C-alpha cells in the first residue's frame, strides 16, 4: 500500500484496540494539509473542498485532526443538524491513512457515539459513497436513509 492510500472513516488498519488512548482528535483550522488529506477521498471534488473550507471557516462544521501516538493520521469534518425533535451529529467527511493494527473506523464510531450520548443527540449520520463503508455501518446498526443526489 502506498503512503497516500486511505480509508475514509478509517478501518483498513486491522485490529480493534477499542478506546485507544493513543488516538486523539484535535480541533484545527482549515489548512492546505487538511485539503490534501481530503483529496484522498475518491469522489471529493474541488467544489467539495471549497464548501468544506467555507463551512469550517463559518463555524458551521468542525475540522478535527486525528492523531495516533501523537502523529497525524488524518482528518474528519463533522457538524450538528438541529431538528424539531433534537440534534443529530453528522460526519461529513473523513480521510485517514491506515495504521497497522488499529481500526480507526471503530475509534471514530466509539468517540462520536459517546459524544452523541453526552449531548443527547438522536442519531449519528455518516456521509459515504463507499460500498465497504456502507456495509461496515450497517453491521453496527446504521440504516440507509436520506440522500440520493442528481447533478443538475
Coordinates of C-alpha atoms in Angstrom, one line a residue:
X1 CA 0.0 0.0 0.0
X2 CA 1.2 3.5 -0.7
X3 CA 1.6 6.1 2.0
X4 CA -1.4 8.0 0.5
X5 CA -3.7 5.1 0.5
X6 CA -6.5 5.8 2.8
X7 CA -9.7 4.6 4.3
X8 CA -12.5 7.1 4.7
X9 CA -13.5 6.9 8.4
X10 CA -10.5 4.7 9.0
X11 CA -10.9 1.0 9.2
X12 CA -8.3 -0.6 6.9
X13 CA -5.8 -0.9 9.7
X14 CA -6.9 -4.1 11.2
X15 CA -7.4 -4.9 14.9
X16 CA -9.7 -3.2 17.3
X17 CA -7.8 -1.6 20.2
X18 CA -11.1 0.0 21.3
X19 CA -11.0 3.3 23.1
X20 CA -7.3 3.6 22.5
X21 CA -5.8 6.5 24.5
X22 CA -3.2 6.7 21.8
X23 CA -5.8 8.1 19.3
X24 CA -6.7 11.7 19.8
X25 CA -8.9 14.2 18.0
X26 CA -8.0 17.8 18.0
X27 CA -10.0 20.8 16.6
X28 CA -7.9 22.6 14.0
X29 CA -8.3 25.4 11.5
X30 CA -8.7 24.8 7.7
X31 CA -5.3 24.2 6.1
X32 CA -3.7 23.1 2.8
X33 CA -2.7 19.9 4.7
X34 CA -6.4 19.2 5.6
X35 CA -7.4 19.8 2.0
X36 CA -4.7 17.5 0.8
X37 CA -5.8 14.7 3.1
X38 CA -9.4 15.1 2.0
X39 CA -8.3 14.6 -1.6
X40 CA -7.7 11.0 -0.5
X41 CA -11.5 10.5 -0.7
X42 CA -12.0 9.1 -4.2
X43 CA -15.1 11.2 -5.1
X44 CA -14.1 14.6 -3.4
X45 CA -14.1 17.5 -5.9
X46 CA -12.6 21.0 -5.8
X47 CA -16.1 22.2 -5.2
X48 CA -16.5 19.9 -2.1
X49 CA -13.2 21.3 -0.7
X50 CA -14.4 24.9 -1.2
X51 CA -17.6 24.1 0.6
X52 CA -15.8 22.3 3.4
X53 CA -13.5 25.3 3.8
X54 CA -16.3 27.8 3.8
X55 CA -18.4 25.9 6.3
X56 CA -15.4 25.3 8.6
X57 CA -14.4 29.0 8.5
X58 CA -18.0 30.0 9.2
X59 CA -18.1 27.6 12.2
X60 CA -20.9 25.5 10.7
X61 CA -18.6 22.5 10.5
X62 CA -15.7 21.5 12.7
X63 CA -12.4 20.1 11.4
X64 CA -10.6 17.5 13.6
X65 CA -7.1 16.3 13.1
X66 CA -6.8 12.6 14.0
X67 CA -3.6 11.6 15.7
X68 CA -2.2 8.2 16.6
X69 CA 0.7 8.2 19.1
X70 CA 0.9 12.0 18.5
X71 CA 1.4 11.5 14.8
X72 CA -1.1 13.0 12.4
X73 CA -3.0 10.2 10.5
X74 CA -5.9 12.1 9.0
X75 CA -8.8 14.5 9.3
X76 CA -12.5 14.4 10.0
X77 CA -15.2 17.0 9.4
X78 CA -18.3 17.0 11.5
X79 CA -21.4 19.1 12.2
X80 CA -24.7 19.2 14.1
X81 CA -28.1 19.1 12.4
X82 CA -30.7 20.8 14.5
X83 CA -34.1 19.2 14.0
X84 CA -37.6 19.7 15.7
X85 CA -37.0 16.6 17.9
X86 CA -33.4 17.2 18.8
X87 CA -30.0 17.1 17.2
X88 CA -28.1 14.7 15.0
X89 CA -24.3 14.5 14.7
X90 CA -23.1 14.3 11.2
X91 CA -19.7 13.0 10.0
X92 CA -19.5 15.0 6.7
X93 CA -16.1 13.6 5.6
X94 CA -13.1 11.7 6.9
X95 CA -9.9 10.6 5.4
X96 CA -7.2 8.7 7.2
X97 CA -4.0 6.9 6.5
X98 CA -4.1 3.2 7.5
X99 CA -2.5 2.4 10.9
X100 CA -1.3 -1.2 11.2
X101 CA -3.1 -3.0 14.0
X102 CA -5.7 -0.2 14.6
X103 CA -9.2 0.2 13.3
X104 CA -9.8 3.9 13.0
X105 CA -13.4 3.3 12.0
X106 CA -14.1 1.8 15.4
X107 CA -12.2 4.6 17.2
X108 CA -14.2 7.3 15.4
X109 CA -17.5 5.5 15.9
X110 CA -16.9 5.0 19.6
X111 CA -15.9 8.7 20.1
X112 CA -18.9 10.0 18.2
X113 CA -21.4 7.6 19.8
X114 CA -20.1 8.8 23.2
X115 CA -20.3 12.4 22.2
X116 CA -23.8 11.9 20.9
X117 CA -25.0 10.3 24.1
X118 CA -23.3 13.1 26.1
X119 CA -25.2 15.8 24.2
X120 CA -28.5 13.9 23.9
X121 CA -28.3 13.5 20.1
X122 CA -30.9 11.4 18.4
X123 CA -28.6 10.0 15.8
X124 CA -25.2 9.9 14.1
X125 CA -25.2 10.3 10.4
X126 CA -22.2 9.4 8.1
X127 CA -21.9 10.6 4.5
X128 CA -20.3 7.9 2.3
X129 CA -20.4 6.7 -1.2
X130 CA -18.2 3.7 -0.5
X131 CA -19.9 0.3 -0.5
X132 CA -17.5 -1.1 2.0
X133 CA -18.2 1.7 4.4
X134 CA -21.9 1.3 3.9
X135 CA -21.6 -2.4 4.9
X136 CA -19.5 -1.6 7.9
X137 CA -22.0 1.0 9.1
X138 CA -24.9 -1.4 8.5
X139 CA -23.1 -4.0 10.5
X140 CA -23.2 -1.7 13.5
X141 CA -26.9 -0.9 13.1
X142 CA -26.9 2.0 10.7
X143 CA -29.8 2.3 8.2
X144 CA -29.6 3.8 4.7
X145 CA -31.6 7.0 4.6
X146 CA -31.8 10.5 3.3
X147 CA -29.7 11.4 0.3
X148 CA -29.6 10.4 -3.3
X149 CA -28.2 13.2 -5.5
X150 CA -28.7 14.1 -9.1
X151 CA -26.3 16.5 -10.7
X152 CA -28.0 19.4 -12.5

